[in-house]
């Protein structure tokens, strides 16, 4: 065998299987499409799940790929050994209900021993212990001597992942020679040493598992093979590990050049060189596929790899950003297989460079502090359960201040023999999230980047809005949104937006607890302001976001603060109705109902709650009626502040998972509805007027949402419906609104009768057209092929035409495409004689539709599919004869 470069190996493999009638596909992106079970593509078959499961028709039933993959479970091990890496390429050839063991086993042997000329005596084969079929093919058909065959159990040679397709596998091993072995007399395939390297796995998906130990034989099994390209290159280049393979070594040598270190001289330096080499390859491919650094998901994987590489650069003595320099080498070594890398070159460098610079601004100080922390632990022998341990609080400060990820801290500490108190770290992280949430509420007052009023030392704002909607108040602070000011005036007599006003007292309710803020006006002797939003800061200041309509407002001015009373009342109605609705839902649906979120403004109430199925119309009607009954009972609504334990004894409902103080505000409607709540409410349920549910929907798994309205909202809805009904009556020529249902039913009956007559006429036309179709029919091995595109023809008519075609010509296959409006449909029919030759409409329709971007299915005699790309209709119809011929040859 001759030394062969990695890029040449990739091409030779793909070309070899093209000669075996495989369709070569490019690598799928690393970001899985429509597969939430995967963070990143980690195997050759992962992007093809739907083809293996028969959920989608593949572009061909024989496919070959070289798939880029990322695997991250062993990130901490990468670099420590030369065997671990996060990025690799997986060669694969796949059969979707096409060939099986008889073909794939000899092909694998042919490629390795004839195309690559690997000595046969260097190869060993493993099969599943009960797979006599594969064993016989290897020994009797291929000619493998039995002393080069081994049988392994389910753990090693049976591929299975829960329920679904599964089956035995056969692995091909390469003997690297006794010098790589453990030296034991019984060293053989399966030994943990480095002598026998598995290079290719052939998976025979021949069973359907129910996930509980029961297996059904698949009528048409699949083939899924995987061979690591880097491993194959190790064999062909006679090197010990992936870091010595030509394309990877090129990156490694560049790291040597930048760092001034020589690989193989110092083991500690070697670890860092391997980390950088592997991680820069992974990150270049990830960024090229659109992944950006972030603090969660695949973005966090990318950030973690980049920061780990940057940190190991510092360990090698590289004192400047350097990762973008390595991007060039990665692209040069891989663009033969992945030309998109060159296309995205500048973008890749920008993303990686920005992230490295961001990290480099803090890493030196962070490393210094971390090393000091480690020294202290080691010096003072700070232990927990016999181990040296870093404080979780200290590790959190490092993360919060310098952006050091926990994983990176753990890794650095582990190198010094020190553990991390992760439980305490996560406690601090939870506290920080709670603080951040409070800060966001404060900073969102007017899109600020900071709490402008955080330095105020005056007393917090007193909220009087439970008892009054208008009062005199003093201005204690002002801001134009950028800084604190003493006065604000209108600009050239034009209104000025974004004026922030803090009062010593206020009747305005600040947005909180799901209830929107009040609106209204502030009037001083010299100024008029419109209040548009109100937020409460963490220090208790109510900040009124206003538009200054006229005049000048000064700190110290007295203003007349007036809430829009009509709007406040509408909000109160909706909020109290929310309480009644929650109680009604618990009575109708069960005690499992808890609030999961809410929103009340002057138009609607929106209530999210725990429930595990859609609420039925009957249940919604019961909830709606129950709420209205309580409204019409004129129940007094009482509000009182109580010790939390006393409130709980009353049966007060608390927000699920919410934390409360020692004293809570309780809103009670006659003892029927009792809840903790800080919002504003009506004094009597009768003030709600009436209640109407507008919609019910799903928000998330186990969470439902109801939107409803009250009082004038219901009246407005009634007016809208009446207007719609009036317009409908006019369109139907009904004498009055009461006649609309009868008139609509009569018109529907007329349309139905007209439709029947139209379909009858279309059927007659279809019958006449069928005869003409056979004049131009092609004949393939005794099967007549009828194809036609029929503009203005509905699916029902296509079905009728196919019924007649099958009756008239049992030896025929018909493929008709019809268009009505924006919908284009393909119908395929197969006569009985054609079916007897193995032709199936369900199989044919998928292949024909795929040409025009469609998909579908059906029975052996009739099948339909939707067509997406109308421009390819003619191409699809022209391909029918060849598709039929291919199917006939398969079944011959």
mmCIF file of N, CA, C and O in Angstrom, residues 440-487:
data_model
loop_
_atom_site.group_PDB
_atom_site.id
_atom_site.type_symbol
_atom_site.label_atom_id
_atom_site.label_comp_id
_atom_site.label_asym_id
_atom_site.label_seq_id
_atom_site.Cartn_x
_atom_site.Cartn_y
_atom_site.Cartn_z
ATOM 1 N N UNK A 440 -32.885 43.790 35.472
ATOM 2 C CA UNK A 440 -33.504 43.982 34.154
ATOM 3 C C UNK A 440 -34.815 44.745 34.281
ATOM 4 O O UNK A 440 -35.146 45.584 33.446
ATOM 5 N N UNK A 441 -35.577 44.427 35.326
ATOM 6 C CA UNK A 441 -36.832 45.145 35.524
ATOM 7 C C UNK A 441 -36.564 46.635 35.729
ATOM 8 O O UNK A 441 -37.300 47.490 35.236
ATOM 9 N N UNK A 442 -35.495 46.937 36.475
ATOM 10 C CA UNK A 442 -35.176 48.338 36.730
ATOM 11 C C UNK A 442 -34.659 49.015 35.481
ATOM 12 O O UNK A 442 -35.037 50.142 35.158
ATOM 13 N N UNK A 443 -33.788 48.333 34.753
ATOM 14 C CA UNK A 443 -33.123 48.953 33.608
ATOM 15 C C UNK A 443 -34.014 49.052 32.384
ATOM 16 O O UNK A 443 -33.688 49.751 31.441
ATOM 17 N N UNK A 444 -35.129 48.363 32.402
ATOM 18 C CA UNK A 444 -36.009 48.385 31.241
ATOM 19 C C UNK A 444 -36.993 49.552 31.292
ATOM 20 O O UNK A 444 -37.933 49.616 30.527
ATOM 21 N N UNK A 445 -36.784 50.472 32.236
ATOM 22 C CA UNK A 445 -37.703 51.594 32.392
ATOM 23 C C UNK A 445 -37.826 52.370 31.090
ATOM 24 O O UNK A 445 -38.895 52.736 30.657
ATOM 25 N N UNK A 446 -36.721 52.635 30.453
ATOM 26 C CA UNK A 446 -36.782 53.355 29.188
ATOM 27 C C UNK A 446 -35.626 52.941 28.299
ATOM 28 O O UNK A 446 -34.991 53.758 27.652
ATOM 29 N N UNK A 447 -35.335 51.641 28.308
ATOM 30 C CA UNK A 447 -34.255 51.136 27.497
ATOM 31 C C UNK A 447 -32.890 51.536 28.010
ATOM 32 O O UNK A 447 -31.935 51.621 27.259
ATOM 33 N N UNK A 448 -32.749 51.817 29.312
ATOM 34 C CA UNK A 448 -31.474 52.271 29.838
ATOM 35 C C UNK A 448 -30.443 51.157 29.821
ATOM 36 O O UNK A 448 -30.750 49.985 29.828
ATOM 37 N N UNK A 449 -29.171 51.556 29.893
ATOM 38 C CA UNK A 449 -28.091 50.605 30.108
ATOM 39 C C UNK A 449 -27.680 50.594 31.567
ATOM 40 O O UNK A 449 -26.821 49.841 31.972
ATOM 41 N N UNK A 450 -28.291 51.442 32.375
ATOM 42 C CA UNK A 450 -27.989 51.473 33.813
ATOM 43 C C UNK A 450 -29.177 52.079 34.543
ATOM 44 O O UNK A 450 -30.025 52.727 33.945
ATOM 45 N N UNK A 451 -29.247 51.824 35.853
ATOM 46 C CA UNK A 451 -30.297 52.411 36.674
ATOM 47 C C UNK A 451 -29.901 53.848 36.994
ATOM 48 O O UNK A 451 -29.085 54.118 37.879
ATOM 49 N N UNK A 452 -30.501 54.804 36.279
ATOM 50 C CA UNK A 452 -30.115 56.206 36.433
ATOM 51 C C UNK A 452 -30.385 56.738 37.833
ATOM 52 O O UNK A 452 -29.754 57.698 38.278
ATOM 53 N N UNK A 453 -31.347 56.122 38.528
ATOM 54 C CA UNK A 453 -31.733 56.638 39.834
ATOM 55 C C UNK A 453 -31.173 55.792 40.975
ATOM 56 O O UNK A 453 -31.630 55.872 42.111
ATOM 57 N N UNK A 454 -30.167 54.973 40.647
ATOM 58 C CA UNK A 454 -29.597 54.084 41.664
ATOM 59 C C UNK A 454 -28.885 54.807 42.781
ATOM 60 O O UNK A 454 -28.716 54.260 43.882
ATOM 61 N N UNK A 455 -28.447 56.067 42.524
ATOM 62 C CA UNK A 455 -27.677 56.795 43.533
ATOM 63 C C UNK A 455 -28.554 57.728 44.369
ATOM 64 O O UNK A 455 -28.046 58.453 45.235
ATOM 65 N N UNK A 456 -29.858 57.755 44.113
ATOM 66 C CA UNK A 456 -30.725 58.620 44.905
ATOM 67 C C UNK A 456 -30.706 58.202 46.377
ATOM 68 O O UNK A 456 -30.669 57.006 46.694
ATOM 69 N N UNK A 457 -30.774 59.207 47.254
ATOM 70 C CA UNK A 457 -30.774 58.905 48.688
ATOM 71 C C UNK A 457 -32.078 59.305 49.368
ATOM 72 O O UNK A 457 -32.232 59.129 50.580
ATOM 73 N N UNK A 458 -33.037 59.853 48.610
ATOM 74 C CA UNK A 458 -34.330 60.218 49.193
ATOM 75 C C UNK A 458 -35.128 58.954 49.488
ATOM 76 O O UNK A 458 -34.795 57.856 49.044
ATOM 77 N N UNK A 459 -36.230 59.137 50.255
ATOM 78 C CA UNK A 459 -37.069 58.001 50.615
ATOM 79 C C UNK A 459 -37.731 57.410 49.368
ATOM 80 O O UNK A 459 -38.026 58.128 48.400
ATOM 81 N N UNK A 460 -37.986 56.087 49.354
ATOM 82 C CA UNK A 460 -38.676 55.472 48.212
ATOM 83 C C UNK A 460 -40.051 56.090 48.002
ATOM 84 O O UNK A 460 -40.657 56.659 48.919
ATOM 85 N N UNK A 461 -40.569 55.966 46.792
ATOM 86 C CA UNK A 461 -41.899 56.487 46.454
ATOM 87 C C UNK A 461 -42.978 55.762 47.262
ATOM 88 O O UNK A 461 -42.950 54.531 47.385
ATOM 89 N N UNK A 462 -43.920 56.519 47.791
ATOM 90 C CA UNK A 462 -45.069 55.934 48.483
ATOM 91 C C UNK A 462 -46.186 55.735 47.463
ATOM 92 O O UNK A 462 -46.609 56.695 46.801
ATOM 93 N N UNK A 463 -46.667 54.476 47.317
ATOM 94 C CA UNK A 463 -47.744 54.195 46.362
ATOM 95 C C UNK A 463 -49.085 54.320 47.067
ATOM 96 O O UNK A 463 -49.376 53.598 48.026
ATOM 97 N N UNK A 464 -49.919 55.248 46.597
ATOM 98 C CA UNK A 464 -51.244 55.477 47.179
ATOM 99 C C UNK A 464 -52.362 55.024 46.253
ATOM 100 O O UNK A 464 -53.542 55.286 46.525
ATOM 101 N N UNK A 465 -51.992 54.348 45.153
ATOM 102 C CA UNK A 465 -52.953 54.052 44.105
ATOM 103 C C UNK A 465 -54.016 53.034 44.434
ATOM 104 O O UNK A 465 -54.985 52.901 43.683
ATOM 105 N N UNK A 466 -53.871 52.316 45.564
ATOM 106 C CA UNK A 466 -54.945 51.413 45.974
ATOM 107 C C UNK A 466 -56.156 52.215 46.473
ATOM 108 O O UNK A 466 -57.300 51.762 46.379
ATOM 109 N N UNK A 467 -55.884 53.432 47.023
ATOM 110 C CA UNK A 467 -56.932 54.203 47.681
ATOM 111 C C UNK A 467 -57.362 55.439 46.909
ATOM 112 O O UNK A 467 -58.458 55.965 47.143
ATOM 113 N N UNK A 468 -56.528 55.928 46.018
ATOM 114 C CA UNK A 468 -56.876 57.145 45.287
ATOM 115 C C UNK A 468 -56.313 57.094 43.885
ATOM 116 O O UNK A 468 -55.304 56.416 43.631
ATOM 117 N N UNK A 469 -56.949 57.816 42.957
ATOM 118 C CA UNK A 469 -56.469 57.900 41.580
ATOM 119 C C UNK A 469 -55.953 59.299 41.265
ATOM 120 O O UNK A 469 -55.553 59.559 40.125
ATOM 121 N N UNK A 470 -55.951 60.202 42.245
ATOM 122 C CA UNK A 470 -55.464 61.559 42.006
ATOM 123 C C UNK A 470 -54.946 62.139 43.310
ATOM 124 O O UNK A 470 -55.585 62.027 44.352
ATOM 125 N N UNK A 471 -53.744 62.743 43.257
ATOM 126 C CA UNK A 471 -53.193 63.357 44.456
ATOM 127 C C UNK A 471 -52.081 64.338 44.090
ATOM 128 O O UNK A 471 -51.565 64.341 42.963
ATOM 129 N N UNK A 472 -51.729 65.179 45.052
ATOM 130 C CA UNK A 472 -50.609 66.111 44.920
ATOM 131 C C UNK A 472 -49.322 65.370 45.292
ATOM 132 O O UNK A 472 -49.293 64.599 46.247
ATOM 133 N N UNK A 473 -48.273 65.596 44.496
ATOM 134 C CA UNK A 473 -46.999 64.933 44.772
ATOM 135 C C UNK A 473 -45.852 65.858 44.399
ATOM 136 O O UNK A 473 -46.015 66.785 43.591
ATOM 137 N N UNK A 474 -44.688 65.602 44.991
ATOM 138 C CA UNK A 474 -43.503 66.415 44.720
ATOM 139 C C UNK A 474 -42.552 65.667 43.804
ATOM 140 O O UNK A 474 -42.358 64.453 43.938
ATOM 141 N N UNK A 475 -41.936 66.398 42.859
ATOM 142 C CA UNK A 475 -40.931 65.818 41.960
ATOM 143 C C UNK A 475 -39.617 65.744 42.725
ATOM 144 O O UNK A 475 -39.071 66.776 43.154
ATOM 145 N N UNK A 476 -39.084 64.514 42.905
ATOM 146 C CA UNK A 476 -37.830 64.361 43.650
ATOM 147 C C UNK A 476 -36.636 64.087 42.740
ATOM 148 O O UNK A 476 -35.488 64.215 43.167
ATOM 149 N N UNK A 477 -36.885 63.694 41.465
ATOM 150 C CA UNK A 477 -35.773 63.466 40.532
ATOM 151 C C UNK A 477 -36.298 63.509 39.110
ATOM 152 O O UNK A 477 -37.461 63.171 38.834
ATOM 153 N N UNK A 478 -35.425 63.934 38.190
ATOM 154 C CA UNK A 478 -35.753 64.024 36.768
ATOM 155 C C UNK A 478 -34.593 63.481 35.943
ATOM 156 O O UNK A 478 -33.427 63.595 36.329
ATOM 157 N N UNK A 479 -34.924 62.946 34.770
ATOM 158 C CA UNK A 479 -33.876 62.526 33.836
ATOM 159 C C UNK A 479 -34.402 62.647 32.418
ATOM 160 O O UNK A 479 -35.603 62.482 32.161
ATOM 161 N N UNK A 480 -33.452 62.952 31.514
ATOM 162 C CA UNK A 480 -33.814 62.978 30.096
ATOM 163 C C UNK A 480 -33.552 61.627 29.432
ATOM 164 O O UNK A 480 -33.595 61.497 28.214
ATOM 165 N N UNK A 481 -33.265 60.624 30.241
ATOM 166 C CA UNK A 481 -32.965 59.290 29.723
ATOM 167 C C UNK A 481 -31.484 59.023 29.616
ATOM 168 O O UNK A 481 -31.065 57.880 29.478
ATOM 169 N N UNK A 482 -30.670 60.084 29.729
ATOM 170 C CA UNK A 482 -29.228 59.940 29.649
ATOM 171 C C UNK A 482 -28.563 60.229 30.995
ATOM 172 O O UNK A 482 -27.620 59.559 31.382
ATOM 173 N N UNK A 483 -29.086 61.236 31.698
ATOM 174 C CA UNK A 483 -28.474 61.623 32.961
ATOM 175 C C UNK A 483 -29.512 62.324 33.837
ATOM 176 O O UNK A 483 -30.579 62.728 33.380
ATOM 177 N N UNK A 484 -29.180 62.441 35.121
ATOM 178 C CA UNK A 484 -30.032 63.147 36.063
ATOM 179 C C UNK A 484 -29.936 64.653 35.780
ATOM 180 O O UNK A 484 -28.839 65.196 35.582
ATOM 181 N N UNK A 485 -31.085 65.357 35.774
ATOM 182 C CA UNK A 485 -31.108 66.800 35.505
ATOM 183 C C UNK A 485 -31.984 67.483 36.544
ATOM 184 O O UNK A 485 -32.783 66.851 37.234
ATOM 185 N N UNK A 486 -31.820 68.797 36.637
ATOM 186 C CA UNK A 486 -32.618 69.586 37.585
ATOM 187 C C UNK A 486 -33.924 70.075 36.985
ATOM 188 O O UNK A 486 -34.880 70.378 37.706
ATOM 189 N N UNK A 487 -33.954 70.206 35.639
ATOM 190 C CA UNK A 487 -35.163 70.697 34.975
ATOM 191 C C UNK A 487 -35.192 70.184 33.537
ATOM 192 O O UNK A 487 -34.143 69.899 32.936
#
